[in-house]
Coordinates of C-alpha atoms in Angstrom, one line a residue:
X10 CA 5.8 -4.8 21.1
X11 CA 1.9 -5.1 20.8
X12 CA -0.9 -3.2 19.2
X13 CA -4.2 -2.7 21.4
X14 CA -5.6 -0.1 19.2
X15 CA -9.0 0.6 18.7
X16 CA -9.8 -3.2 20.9
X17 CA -7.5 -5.2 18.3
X18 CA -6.2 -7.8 20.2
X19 CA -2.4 -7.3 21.3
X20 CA -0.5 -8.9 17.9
X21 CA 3.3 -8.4 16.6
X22 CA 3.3 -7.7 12.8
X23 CA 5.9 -8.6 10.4
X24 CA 6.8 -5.4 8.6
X25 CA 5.6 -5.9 4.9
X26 CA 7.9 -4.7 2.5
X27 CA 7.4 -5.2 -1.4
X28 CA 7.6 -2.9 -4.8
X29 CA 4.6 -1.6 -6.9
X30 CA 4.3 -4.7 -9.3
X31 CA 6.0 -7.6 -9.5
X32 CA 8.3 -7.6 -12.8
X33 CA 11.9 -8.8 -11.4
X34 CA 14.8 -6.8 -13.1
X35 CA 17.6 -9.1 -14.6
X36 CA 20.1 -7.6 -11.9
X37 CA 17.9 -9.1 -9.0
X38 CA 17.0 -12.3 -10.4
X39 CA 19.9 -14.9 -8.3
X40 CA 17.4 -13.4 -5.2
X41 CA 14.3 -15.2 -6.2
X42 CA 13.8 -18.5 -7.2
X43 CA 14.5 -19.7 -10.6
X44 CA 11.1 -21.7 -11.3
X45 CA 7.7 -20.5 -11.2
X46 CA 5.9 -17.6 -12.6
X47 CA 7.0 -14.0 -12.1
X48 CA 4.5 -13.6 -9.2
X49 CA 5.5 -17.2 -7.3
X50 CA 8.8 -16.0 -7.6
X51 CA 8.7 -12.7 -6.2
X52 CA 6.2 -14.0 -3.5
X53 CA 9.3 -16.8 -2.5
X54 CA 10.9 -14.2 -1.1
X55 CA 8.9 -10.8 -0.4
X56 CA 6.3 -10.7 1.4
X57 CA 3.5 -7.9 -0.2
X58 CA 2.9 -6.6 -3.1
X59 CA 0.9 -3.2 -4.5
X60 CA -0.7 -3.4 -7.9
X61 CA -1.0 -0.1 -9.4
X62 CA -2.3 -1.7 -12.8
X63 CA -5.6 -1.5 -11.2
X64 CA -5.7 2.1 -11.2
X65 CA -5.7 2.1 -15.2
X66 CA -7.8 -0.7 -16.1
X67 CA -9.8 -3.2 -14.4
X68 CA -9.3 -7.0 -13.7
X69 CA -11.3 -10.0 -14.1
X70 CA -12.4 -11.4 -10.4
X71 CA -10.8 -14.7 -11.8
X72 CA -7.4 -12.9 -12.8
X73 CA -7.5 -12.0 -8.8
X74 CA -8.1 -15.5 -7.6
X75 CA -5.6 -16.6 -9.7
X76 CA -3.2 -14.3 -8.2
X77 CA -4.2 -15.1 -4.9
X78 CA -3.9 -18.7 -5.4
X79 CA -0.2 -18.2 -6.9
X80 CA 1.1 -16.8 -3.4
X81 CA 2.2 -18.4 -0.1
X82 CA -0.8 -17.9 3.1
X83 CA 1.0 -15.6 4.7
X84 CA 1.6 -12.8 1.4
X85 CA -0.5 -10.0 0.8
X86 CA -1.5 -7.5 -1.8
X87 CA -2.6 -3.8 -1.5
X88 CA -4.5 -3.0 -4.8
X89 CA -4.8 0.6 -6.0
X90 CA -8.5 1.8 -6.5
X91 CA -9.2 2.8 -10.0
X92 CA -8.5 7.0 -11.2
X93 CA -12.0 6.6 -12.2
X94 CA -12.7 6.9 -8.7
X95 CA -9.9 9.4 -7.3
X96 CA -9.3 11.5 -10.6
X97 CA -12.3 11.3 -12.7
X98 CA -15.3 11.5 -9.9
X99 CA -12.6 12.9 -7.2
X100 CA -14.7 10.6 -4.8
X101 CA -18.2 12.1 -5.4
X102 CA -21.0 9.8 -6.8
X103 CA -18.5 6.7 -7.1
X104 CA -20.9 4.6 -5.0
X105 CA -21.6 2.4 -8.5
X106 CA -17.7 2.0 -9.4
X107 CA -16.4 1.2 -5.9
X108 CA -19.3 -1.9 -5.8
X109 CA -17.5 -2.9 -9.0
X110 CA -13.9 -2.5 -7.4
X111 CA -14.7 -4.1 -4.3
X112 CA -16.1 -7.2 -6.3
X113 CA -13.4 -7.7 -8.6
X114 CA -10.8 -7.2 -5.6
X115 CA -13.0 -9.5 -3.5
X116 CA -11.3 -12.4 -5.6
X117 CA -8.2 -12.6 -3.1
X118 CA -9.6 -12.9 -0.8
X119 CA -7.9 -13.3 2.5
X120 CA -4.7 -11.9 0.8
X121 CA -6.2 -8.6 0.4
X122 CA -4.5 -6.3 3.1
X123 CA -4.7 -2.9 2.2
X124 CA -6.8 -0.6 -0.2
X125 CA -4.5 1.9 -1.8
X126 CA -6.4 5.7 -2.7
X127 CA -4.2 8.0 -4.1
X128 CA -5.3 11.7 -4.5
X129 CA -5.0 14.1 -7.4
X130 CA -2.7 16.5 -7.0
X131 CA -5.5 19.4 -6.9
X132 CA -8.0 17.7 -4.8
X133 CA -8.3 19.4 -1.5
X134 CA -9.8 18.3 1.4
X135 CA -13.4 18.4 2.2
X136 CA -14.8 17.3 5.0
X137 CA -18.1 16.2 4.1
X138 CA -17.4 14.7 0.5
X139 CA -14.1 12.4 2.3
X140 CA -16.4 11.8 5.2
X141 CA -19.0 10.2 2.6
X142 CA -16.4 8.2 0.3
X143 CA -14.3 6.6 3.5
X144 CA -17.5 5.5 5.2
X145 CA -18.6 3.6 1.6
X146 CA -14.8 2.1 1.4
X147 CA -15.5 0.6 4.9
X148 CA -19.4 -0.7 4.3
X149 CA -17.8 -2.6 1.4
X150 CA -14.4 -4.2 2.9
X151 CA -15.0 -4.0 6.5
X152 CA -12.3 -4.1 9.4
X153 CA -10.3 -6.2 8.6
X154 CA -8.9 -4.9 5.4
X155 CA -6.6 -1.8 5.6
X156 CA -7.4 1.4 4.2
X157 CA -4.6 3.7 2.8
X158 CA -4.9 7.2 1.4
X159 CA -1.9 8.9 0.0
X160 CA -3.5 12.7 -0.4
X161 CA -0.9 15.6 -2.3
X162 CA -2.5 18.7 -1.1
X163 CA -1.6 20.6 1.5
X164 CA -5.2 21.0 3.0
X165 CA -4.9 17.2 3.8
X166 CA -2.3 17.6 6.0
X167 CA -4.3 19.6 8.5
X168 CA -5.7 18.7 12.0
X169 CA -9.1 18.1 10.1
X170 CA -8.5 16.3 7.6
X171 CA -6.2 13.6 10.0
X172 CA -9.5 13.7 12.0
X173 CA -11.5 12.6 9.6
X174 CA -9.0 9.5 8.9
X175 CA -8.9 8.4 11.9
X176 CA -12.3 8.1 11.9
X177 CA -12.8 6.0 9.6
X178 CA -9.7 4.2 10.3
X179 CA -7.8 5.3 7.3
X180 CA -4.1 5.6 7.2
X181 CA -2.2 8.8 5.6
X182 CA 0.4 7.6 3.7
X183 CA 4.0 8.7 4.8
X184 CA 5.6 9.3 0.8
X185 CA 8.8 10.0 -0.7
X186 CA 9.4 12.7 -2.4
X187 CA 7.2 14.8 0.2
X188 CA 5.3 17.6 -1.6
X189 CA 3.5 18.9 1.1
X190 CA 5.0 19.5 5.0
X191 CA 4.1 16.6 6.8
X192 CA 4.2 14.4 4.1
X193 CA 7.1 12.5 5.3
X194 CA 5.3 11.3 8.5
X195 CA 2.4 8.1 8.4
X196 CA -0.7 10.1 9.9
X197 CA -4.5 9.4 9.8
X198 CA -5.4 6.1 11.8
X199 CA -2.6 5.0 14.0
X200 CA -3.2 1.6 13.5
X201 CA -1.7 1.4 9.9
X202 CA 1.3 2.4 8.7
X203 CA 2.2 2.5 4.9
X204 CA 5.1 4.5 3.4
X205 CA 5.3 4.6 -0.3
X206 CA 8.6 5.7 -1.9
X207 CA 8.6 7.0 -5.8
X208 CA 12.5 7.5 -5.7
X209 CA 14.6 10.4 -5.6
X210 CA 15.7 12.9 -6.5
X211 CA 14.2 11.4 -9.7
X212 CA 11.2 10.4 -9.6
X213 CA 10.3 6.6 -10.8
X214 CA 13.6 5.9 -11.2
X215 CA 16.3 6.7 -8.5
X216 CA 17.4 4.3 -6.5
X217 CA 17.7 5.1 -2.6
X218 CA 21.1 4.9 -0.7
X219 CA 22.0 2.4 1.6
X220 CA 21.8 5.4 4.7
X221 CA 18.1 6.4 3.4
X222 CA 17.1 2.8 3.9
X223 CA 18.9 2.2 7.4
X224 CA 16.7 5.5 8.2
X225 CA 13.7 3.9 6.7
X226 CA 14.3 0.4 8.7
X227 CA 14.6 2.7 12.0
X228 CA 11.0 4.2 11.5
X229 CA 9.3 0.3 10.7
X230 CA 7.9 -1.2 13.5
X231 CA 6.0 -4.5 15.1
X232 CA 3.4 -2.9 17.2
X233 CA 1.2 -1.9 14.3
X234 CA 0.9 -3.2 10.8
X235 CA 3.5 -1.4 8.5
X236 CA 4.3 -1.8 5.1
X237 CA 7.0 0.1 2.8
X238 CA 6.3 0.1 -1.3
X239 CA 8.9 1.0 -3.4
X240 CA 7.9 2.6 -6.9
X241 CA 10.8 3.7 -8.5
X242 CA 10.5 0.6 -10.6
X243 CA 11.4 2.3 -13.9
X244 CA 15.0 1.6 -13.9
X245 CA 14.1 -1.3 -12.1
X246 CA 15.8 0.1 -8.7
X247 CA 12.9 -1.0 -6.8
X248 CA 13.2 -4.7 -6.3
X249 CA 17.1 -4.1 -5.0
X250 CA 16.0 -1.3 -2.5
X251 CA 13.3 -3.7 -1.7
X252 CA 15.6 -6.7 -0.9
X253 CA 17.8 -4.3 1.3
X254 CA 15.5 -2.8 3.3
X255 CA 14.6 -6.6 4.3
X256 CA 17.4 -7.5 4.9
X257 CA 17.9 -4.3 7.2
X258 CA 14.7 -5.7 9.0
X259 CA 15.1 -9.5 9.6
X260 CA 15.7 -9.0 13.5
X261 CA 12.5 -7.8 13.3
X262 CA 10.7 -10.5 11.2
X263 CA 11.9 -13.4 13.3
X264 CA 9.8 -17.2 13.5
X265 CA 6.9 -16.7 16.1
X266 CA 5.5 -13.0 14.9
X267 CA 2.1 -12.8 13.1
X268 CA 0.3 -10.4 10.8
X269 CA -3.0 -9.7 11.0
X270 CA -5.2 -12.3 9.1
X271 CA -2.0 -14.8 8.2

């Protein structure tokens, strides 16, 4: 399958599956390699990553570069912009911090596939302060680098709101546990696709059974990017559930398929 979306030249993608961080728990460690640094190993053998640290403190441009520089050509990250954006400023007057963000992400470079912005639970939608924020998200990265919001009130879930995404080519991201109807389902811009799962029924911690994550491989696809971040990393069930679903997906992540900007 092939994605023509907004002109993009047809292209198969390699589902990107990975888990917010990169810390390997002690029951998943004969899966990676035994040599390297935590992030070489876990890049060995998944392909993405989300760092969520980024969300409570800021990082050096170097410390990015350095990252970058630990991983294979083909791995990407999806960075998390900082609360001082989403929860503090709620997106309004944030021009100053987002430069900030966008230079110290700017150190990987290439390897930076998605921007992660996760919503307060109380923020609700409005059109003309989401309009402002998305258009400043895309002066700074451009194109090429995806754009993910993971909003948690109901007002984003409307024909509106999924308007205004997809006009500025901003995904919606499909999340687990849904907490407002519709919140299962990837919307915004159709040509991203990024589900996050927190666990359940407990949140952070449970891990997901092997029929949840045969559902989950049914809904991944090639003809668009897609990624699936597991962050119920507390008890450290995200790594295994990681490592199944990709091994649920290998027919689809054969030799001879490319992702965008490998």
């Amino acid at each position: 399958m092939t994605s023509t979306i907004d002109g993009l030249q047809p292209t198969s993608f390699a589902p990107r599956i990975g888990t917010a961080g990169w810390t390997i728990p002690r029951a998943d460690m004969g899966s990676f390699p035994a040599e390297g640094t935590h992030l070489e190993r876990y890049a060995a053998t998944l392909p993405a990553v989300e760092i969520n640290s980024s969300f409570h403190r800021p990082h050096r441009r170097a410390t990015y570069e350095r990252w970058a520089a630990s991983t294979p050509g083909d791995f990407r990250f999806s960075v998390k912009i900082p609360k001082t954006i989403s929860h503090v400023q709620k997106l309004v007057a944030a021009d100053a911090l987002l430069e900030t963000f966008a230079g110290e992400v700017g150190g990987l470079g290439a390897k930076l596939g998605v921007i992660l912005v996760q919503l307060p639970l109380s923020l609700q939608f409005d059109r003309g302060v989401a309009s402002k924020f998305f258009a400043a998200v895309r002066r700074r990265f451009g194109s090429e680098v995806g754009v993910a919001c993971e909003p948690r009130h109901a007002t984003w879930f409307a024909a509106d709101a999924d308007a205004c995404l997809i006009e500025h080519r901003v995904a919606r991201v499909a999340a687990d546990p849904v907490l407002a109807p519709g919140g299962e389902d990837p919307g915004g811009w159709p040509g991203l696709r990024y589900h996050r799962l927190h666990g359940s029924p407990r949140v952070y911690h449970s891990a997901y059974e092997r029929p949840r994550l045969e559902a989950l491989a049914g809904q991944m696809t090639t003809d668009v990017e897609t990624w699936c971040i597991f962050d119920n990393t507390a008890s450290g069930a995200a790594t295994g559930d990681a490592l199944c679903l990709q091994s649920l997906l290998v027919p689809l992540s054969q030799p001879g398929q490319v992702s965008r900007g490998a």
